[in-house]
Short mmCIF file of C-alpha atoms in Angstrom, two decimals:
data_model
loop_
_atom_site.label_atom_id
_atom_site.label_comp_id
_atom_site.label_asym_id
_atom_site.label_seq_id
_atom_site.Cartn_x
_atom_site.Cartn_y
_atom_site.Cartn_z
CA MET A 1 14.65 73.10 49.98
CA LYS A 2 17.51 70.80 50.33
CA ARG A 3 17.97 70.97 54.14
CA VAL A 4 14.11 69.92 54.55
CA PHE A 5 15.20 67.37 52.13
CA GLY A 6 18.43 66.50 54.24
CA PHE A 7 16.05 66.50 57.33
CA LEU A 8 13.95 64.11 55.91
CA LEU A 9 16.68 61.60 55.10
CA GLY A 10 17.96 61.16 58.52
CA LEU A 11 14.76 61.09 59.72
CA THR A 12 13.65 58.25 57.49
CA LEU A 13 17.11 56.21 58.20
CA ALA A 14 16.39 57.06 62.19
CA LEU A 15 13.27 55.12 61.27
CA LEU A 16 14.11 52.44 59.67
CA LEU A 17 16.93 51.45 62.29
CA THR A 18 14.00 50.55 64.33
CA LEU A 19 13.23 47.35 62.11
CA PHE A 20 16.30 46.47 63.68
CA ALA A 21 15.06 46.53 66.64
CA GLY A 22 11.80 44.70 66.28
CA GLU A 23 9.62 47.76 66.20
CA ASN A 24 7.33 49.23 62.65
CA PRO A 25 8.90 52.10 61.61
CA TRP A 26 5.42 53.88 60.91
CA ASN A 27 3.87 52.84 64.75
CA VAL A 28 7.00 54.94 66.05
CA PHE A 29 7.07 57.79 63.97
CA MET A 30 3.46 57.96 65.22
CA ILE A 31 4.28 58.20 68.79
CA LEU A 32 6.24 61.13 67.57
CA VAL A 33 4.23 62.81 66.41
CA ARG A 34 1.32 62.53 69.13
CA SER A 35 3.95 62.99 71.57
CA ALA A 36 4.69 66.38 70.12
CA PHE A 37 1.67 67.21 69.04
CA GLY A 38 -0.63 65.26 70.69
CA SER A 39 -2.30 67.73 72.37
CA MET A 40 -2.21 71.48 73.90
CA TYR A 41 -0.30 70.02 77.00
CA ASP A 42 2.37 68.31 74.76
CA LEU A 43 2.50 70.98 72.49
CA GLY A 44 3.45 73.16 75.24
CA LEU A 45 6.58 71.31 76.51
CA THR A 46 7.21 70.96 72.29
CA LEU A 47 7.67 74.66 72.55
CA SER A 48 9.57 75.29 76.09
CA TYR A 49 11.93 72.73 74.34
CA THR A 50 11.79 75.18 71.10
CA THR A 51 12.95 77.96 72.92
CA PRO A 52 16.25 77.38 74.60
CA LEU A 53 17.05 75.23 71.45
CA ILE A 54 16.48 79.21 69.86
CA PHE A 55 19.11 80.38 71.46
CA CYS A 56 21.62 78.39 71.63
CA GLY A 57 21.04 77.83 67.47
CA LEU A 58 21.45 81.54 67.49
CA SER A 59 24.66 81.40 69.61
CA VAL A 60 26.76 78.00 67.98
CA ALA A 61 26.00 80.07 64.77
CA ILE A 62 27.20 83.63 65.33
CA GLY A 63 30.23 81.45 66.35
CA PHE A 64 30.30 79.37 62.84
CA HIS A 65 29.59 83.21 61.02
CA ALA A 66 32.84 84.17 62.65
CA GLY A 67 34.46 80.73 61.63
CA LEU A 68 34.63 79.51 65.12
CA PHE A 69 33.16 76.79 66.48
CA ASN A 70 31.20 77.22 69.77
CA ILE A 71 31.27 73.98 71.82
CA GLY A 72 30.26 76.38 75.03
CA ALA A 73 27.05 77.75 75.02
CA GLU A 74 26.52 74.77 77.42
CA GLY A 75 28.45 76.75 80.28
CA GLN A 76 27.21 79.91 78.47
CA LEU A 77 24.08 79.34 79.66
CA THR A 78 24.84 77.68 82.61
CA MET A 79 26.81 80.28 84.27
CA ALA A 80 24.14 82.92 82.96
CA VAL A 81 21.49 80.44 84.70
CA VAL A 82 23.16 80.49 87.92
CA THR A 83 23.86 84.10 87.38
CA THR A 84 20.39 84.65 87.65
CA ALA A 85 19.13 82.95 90.09
CA ALA A 86 21.60 84.19 92.70
CA ILE A 87 20.18 87.66 92.07
CA GLY A 88 17.08 86.58 92.76
CA VAL A 89 17.73 84.98 95.54
CA LEU A 90 20.49 87.02 96.98
CA PHE A 91 18.38 90.36 96.44
CA PRO A 92 15.24 90.21 97.52
CA GLN A 93 14.35 93.54 98.12
CA ILE A 94 14.82 95.30 94.29
CA PRO A 95 10.74 95.49 93.19
CA PHE A 96 9.39 94.38 89.69
CA PRO A 97 10.24 95.46 86.85
CA LEU A 98 13.76 95.93 87.89
CA ALA A 99 14.19 93.09 89.79
CA PRO A 100 13.87 90.73 86.30
CA ALA A 101 15.59 93.04 84.25
CA ILE A 102 18.74 93.46 86.22
CA ALA A 103 18.99 89.86 87.37
CA LEU A 104 18.80 88.53 83.23
CA LEU A 105 21.04 91.65 82.42
CA ALA A 106 23.76 90.03 85.74
CA GLY A 107 23.18 86.67 84.37
CA LEU A 108 23.81 88.07 80.02
CA VAL A 109 27.04 89.65 81.54
CA ALA A 110 27.94 86.46 83.29
CA ALA A 111 27.64 84.35 79.81
CA GLY A 112 28.94 87.02 78.19
CA LEU A 113 32.18 87.24 79.89
CA TRP A 114 32.60 83.07 79.45
CA GLY A 115 32.07 83.33 75.75
CA TRP A 116 35.01 86.70 75.89
CA ILE A 117 37.42 84.54 77.59
CA ALA A 118 37.11 81.73 74.65
CA GLY A 119 37.49 84.61 72.62
CA TRP A 120 40.75 85.89 73.84
CA LEU A 121 42.45 83.30 74.32
CA ARG A 122 41.55 82.19 70.54
CA ALA A 123 42.28 85.86 69.30
CA VAL A 124 45.37 86.75 71.33
CA ARG A 125 46.73 83.69 72.58
CA GLY A 126 45.65 81.06 69.34
CA SER A 127 44.62 78.63 71.66
CA HIS A 128 41.59 76.77 69.79
CA GLU A 129 37.86 77.93 70.29
CA VAL A 130 36.96 74.37 70.50
CA ILE A 131 39.72 72.86 73.47
CA ILE A 132 38.78 76.25 75.32
CA THR A 133 35.16 75.77 75.60
CA ILE A 134 34.79 72.31 76.18
CA MET A 135 36.86 72.74 79.50
CA MET A 136 35.13 75.93 80.46
CA ASN A 137 32.00 73.64 80.28
CA PHE A 138 33.01 71.23 82.96
CA ILE A 139 34.49 74.55 84.74
CA ALA A 140 30.79 76.25 84.08
CA ALA A 141 29.48 73.19 86.28
CA GLY A 142 31.26 73.01 88.63
CA LEU A 143 31.07 76.63 89.54
CA ALA A 144 27.33 76.06 89.46
CA SER A 145 27.27 72.86 91.54
CA TRP A 146 29.32 74.70 94.60
CA PHE A 147 26.83 77.79 94.32
CA THR A 148 23.90 75.82 94.42
CA LEU A 149 24.70 73.32 96.92
CA LYS A 150 27.13 75.61 99.13
CA ILE A 151 25.89 78.95 99.45
CA ILE A 152 21.93 79.41 98.19
CA PRO A 153 20.57 75.46 98.60
CA ASN A 154 16.83 75.55 98.34
CA PRO A 155 15.57 74.55 102.15
CA GLU A 156 12.88 72.73 100.96
CA SER A 157 14.53 69.96 98.97
CA GLN A 158 16.90 67.22 99.07
CA ASN A 159 17.26 68.05 94.87
CA PRO A 160 20.49 69.59 93.76
CA GLU A 161 18.42 73.27 92.77
CA THR A 162 18.37 76.48 94.35
CA ALA A 163 15.84 78.32 96.70
CA MET A 164 13.41 80.01 95.08
CA VAL A 165 14.23 83.08 93.32
CA ALA A 166 12.11 86.25 94.93
CA PRO A 167 7.58 86.32 93.26
CA GLN A 168 8.88 90.34 92.05
CA TYR A 169 11.31 88.88 89.85
CA MET A 170 9.19 86.56 87.51
CA PHE A 171 6.83 87.52 84.90
CA LYS A 172 4.34 84.96 85.18
CA ASP A 173 1.34 86.87 85.86
CA PHE A 174 1.69 88.70 82.63
CA ASP A 175 2.22 85.72 80.28
CA LEU A 176 -0.58 85.04 77.66
CA ILE A 177 1.65 82.12 76.23
CA ALA A 178 1.72 80.58 80.19
CA ARG A 179 -1.82 81.18 80.46
CA LEU A 180 -2.63 78.97 76.94
CA PHE A 181 -0.73 76.00 77.79
CA PRO A 182 -0.86 75.93 81.55
CA ASP A 183 0.90 73.42 83.47
CA THR A 184 4.18 73.07 80.98
CA PRO A 185 6.92 75.33 81.22
CA ALA A 186 5.47 77.22 78.12
CA ASN A 187 6.34 81.14 78.45
CA ALA A 188 6.54 84.56 76.46
CA SER A 189 10.54 83.79 76.20
CA LEU A 190 9.84 82.21 73.22
CA GLY A 191 7.99 85.44 71.64
CA PHE A 192 11.28 87.09 72.76
CA ALA A 193 13.54 84.09 71.31
CA ILE A 194 11.30 85.08 67.67
CA VAL A 195 12.43 88.52 67.98
CA LEU A 196 16.08 88.42 68.46
CA ALA A 197 16.17 85.45 65.59
CA VAL A 198 15.15 88.30 63.62
CA LEU A 199 17.25 90.77 64.93
CA MET A 200 20.00 89.10 64.65
CA TRP A 201 19.59 88.69 61.22
CA ILE A 202 19.43 91.57 60.70
CA PHE A 203 22.73 92.43 62.67
CA LEU A 204 25.03 89.56 60.25
CA TRP A 205 23.02 90.91 57.00
CA LYS A 206 22.45 94.59 57.69
CA THR A 207 25.31 95.99 59.27
CA THR A 208 28.49 96.94 59.25
CA TRP A 209 29.65 95.45 62.54
CA GLY A 210 27.40 91.86 60.66
CA PHE A 211 29.17 92.22 57.29
CA GLU A 212 32.83 92.47 58.91
CA LEU A 213 32.01 89.45 60.99
CA ARG A 214 30.85 87.18 58.07
CA ALA A 215 33.99 88.41 55.96
CA VAL A 216 36.31 87.00 58.71
CA GLY A 217 34.20 83.86 58.69
CA SER A 218 34.64 83.52 55.24
CA ASN A 219 38.09 84.96 54.32
CA PRO A 220 40.00 85.69 57.77
CA GLU A 221 43.16 87.46 55.04
CA ALA A 222 40.75 89.25 52.51
CA ALA A 223 39.20 90.82 55.61
CA HIS A 224 42.71 91.73 57.07
CA ARG A 225 43.75 93.42 53.92
CA ALA A 226 40.76 95.48 53.60
CA GLY A 227 41.37 96.42 57.69
CA ILE A 228 39.05 94.20 59.56
CA SER A 229 40.41 93.24 62.70
CA GLU A 230 40.49 89.46 63.08
CA LYS A 231 40.64 90.05 66.53
CA LYS A 232 38.09 92.18 67.79
CA VAL A 233 35.29 90.51 65.19
CA ARG A 234 36.65 86.98 66.75
CA ILE A 235 35.93 88.86 70.47
CA LEU A 236 33.13 90.30 69.55
CA ALA A 237 31.53 86.63 67.76
CA MET A 238 32.77 84.35 71.25
CA THR A 239 31.11 86.98 73.73
CA LEU A 240 27.54 87.72 71.58
CA ALA A 241 27.66 84.14 71.24
CA GLY A 242 27.35 84.06 75.24
CA VAL A 243 25.17 86.27 75.18
CA MET A 244 22.60 84.93 72.90
CA ALA A 245 23.10 81.07 75.10
CA GLY A 246 23.15 83.37 78.20
CA PHE A 247 19.03 84.01 77.20
CA VAL A 248 18.31 80.50 78.18
CA ALA A 249 18.18 82.46 81.60
CA LEU A 250 14.83 83.86 80.64
CA SER A 251 12.98 81.65 79.65
CA GLU A 252 14.23 78.24 81.80
CA VAL A 253 14.30 80.60 85.74
CA LEU A 254 12.24 84.02 84.75
CA GLY A 255 9.85 82.46 82.92
CA SER A 256 8.93 78.88 84.35
CA ALA A 257 11.19 77.06 87.67
CA GLY A 258 11.98 80.15 89.29
CA GLN A 259 15.57 78.74 90.31
CA TYR A 260 18.55 76.80 88.73
CA ARG A 261 18.33 73.10 89.05
CA MET A 262 21.31 71.21 88.53
CA GLY A 263 20.48 68.44 85.12
CA PHE A 264 18.18 71.44 84.26
CA SER A 265 19.35 70.78 80.57
CA PRO A 266 19.15 68.08 78.04
CA ASP A 267 22.34 69.78 76.29
CA TYR A 268 20.38 72.46 74.85
CA GLY A 269 24.00 73.81 73.88
CA PHE A 270 25.52 70.34 72.02
CA ILE A 271 21.90 70.08 70.43
CA GLY A 272 22.00 73.56 69.77
CA ILE A 273 24.97 72.53 67.45
CA ALA A 274 22.48 70.49 65.33
CA VAL A 275 19.88 73.23 65.16
CA ALA A 276 22.73 75.69 63.55
CA LEU A 277 23.91 73.36 60.75
CA LEU A 278 20.15 72.37 59.88
CA ALA A 279 19.38 75.88 59.67
CA SER A 280 22.72 76.84 57.77
CA ASN A 281 23.45 78.80 60.94
CA ASN A 282 20.53 81.09 59.06
CA PRO A 283 18.89 82.98 62.24
CA LEU A 284 15.49 82.66 60.38
CA GLY A 285 15.97 79.19 59.75
CA ILE A 286 17.01 78.90 63.33
CA ILE A 287 13.74 78.99 64.28
CA ILE A 288 11.98 76.54 62.66
CA ALA A 289 15.38 74.15 63.40
CA ALA A 290 14.66 74.79 66.57
CA PHE A 291 10.95 73.57 66.72
CA LEU A 292 11.87 70.45 64.82
CA MET A 293 14.03 69.21 67.29
CA GLY A 294 12.16 70.50 69.73
CA ALA A 295 9.42 68.34 68.45
CA LEU A 296 11.80 65.92 68.41
CA HIS A 297 12.96 65.99 71.51
CA LYS A 298 9.53 65.78 72.90
CA GLY A 299 7.88 63.28 70.86
CA ALA A 300 11.21 60.52 71.83
CA SER A 301 9.79 60.95 75.92
CA ASP A 302 6.97 58.51 75.29
CA LEU A 303 8.71 55.88 73.72
CA ASP A 304 9.89 54.68 76.93
CA LEU A 305 6.30 53.84 77.63
CA GLU A 306 4.58 52.78 74.15
CA THR A 307 7.36 50.60 72.88
CA THR A 308 9.47 47.74 73.90
CA THR A 309 12.69 48.04 72.82
CA ILE A 310 13.33 51.85 72.08
CA THR A 311 14.05 54.40 74.65
CA ARG A 312 13.69 58.24 74.77
CA ASP A 313 17.78 58.55 73.76
CA PHE A 314 16.73 57.63 70.37
CA SER A 315 16.05 61.40 69.83
CA ARG A 316 19.74 61.32 70.03
CA ILE A 317 20.24 58.86 67.19
CA ILE A 318 17.82 61.09 64.85
CA GLN A 319 19.59 64.13 65.58
CA ALA A 320 23.08 62.78 64.41
CA LEU A 321 21.36 60.89 61.26
CA VAL A 322 19.66 64.64 60.49
CA ILE A 323 22.82 66.21 60.87
CA LEU A 324 23.91 63.57 58.51
CA GLY A 325 21.37 64.11 55.98
CA VAL A 326 21.67 67.86 56.00
CA VAL A 327 25.28 67.48 55.91
CA ALA A 328 25.27 64.98 52.72
CA GLN A 329 23.36 67.69 50.82
CA GLY A 330 26.56 69.53 50.67
CA TYR A 331 29.16 67.21 49.46
CA TRP A 332 26.34 65.71 46.40
CA GLU A 333 26.52 69.91 45.68
CA TRP A 334 30.29 69.31 45.75
CA ILE A 335 30.59 65.65 43.50
CA LYS A 336 28.21 67.77 40.81
CA ILE A 337 30.85 70.28 40.47
CA LYS A 338 33.95 68.33 40.86
CA ARG A 339 32.03 66.36 37.40
CA ARG A 340 31.48 69.68 35.60
CA LYS A 341 35.00 70.52 36.43
CA GLY A 342 36.39 67.42 35.10
#
């Protein structure tokens, strides 16, 4: 309930800021709502944003539970998407259903490796994961750009994108969600994302590995005295974080686009940080938080057309104020506890 209040507080403050731009806050709010839910097409786009945000929210949340701040989801998902697309282009002879399974597995391995590198450097060398993952984001972007433009470019387009994967790599023919929302990128990976969030909740709260991961994040010293290897847990956490972000390849390549396109991500990895914070790193809450953030992102897309002074970038201001609103709840709780002790 407190998180909901924080979300509403941040949204209200953001809307009030539109007064300084000469806009009506209520009008801006209604534009956001209509753009996100006004039609089946709009809802399909909202859900298409929600899916990768669930994956990225889970990625960031796993790191938080282990006491790590994973800023690298953007690079991890980039490695997964370009690797999945590369398999689909370079190996067109693999039959269905092996084709999408192998391509996705290759993408998850690439993303997991990208996370493992950061986890290993943090655990073994003591390097800070924030600095490492930020740098690795740029490395991933550079590698993806080189591979896209030099190895498997699309010969039929001037856009910076890979060639299309072979048809048997796509699962659109068996996708009920894609049929429900035609002409949108929404696909069955949304259902998989929800199931994955549930499984991640079970992993964190119902398994020994999940307990060890949370123990290290809560109190590394106590976990060490209990015989839990802090290094192994941190490496495992960052590897899993990479894999979670890597599932974006399922929705982007195998479910909709069928290729890697430079700039396809509107910073999913970074918005995933907001999703995880809004949900208090609870995998089940991440489903709802991702939907809210996806709706805000889609809703802001029409601000360019329906207002005179506000653009779609206003969604970033809303996200920032929502995060501050949610975080403020923790601050007020701290004030209350301090007053009681005083």
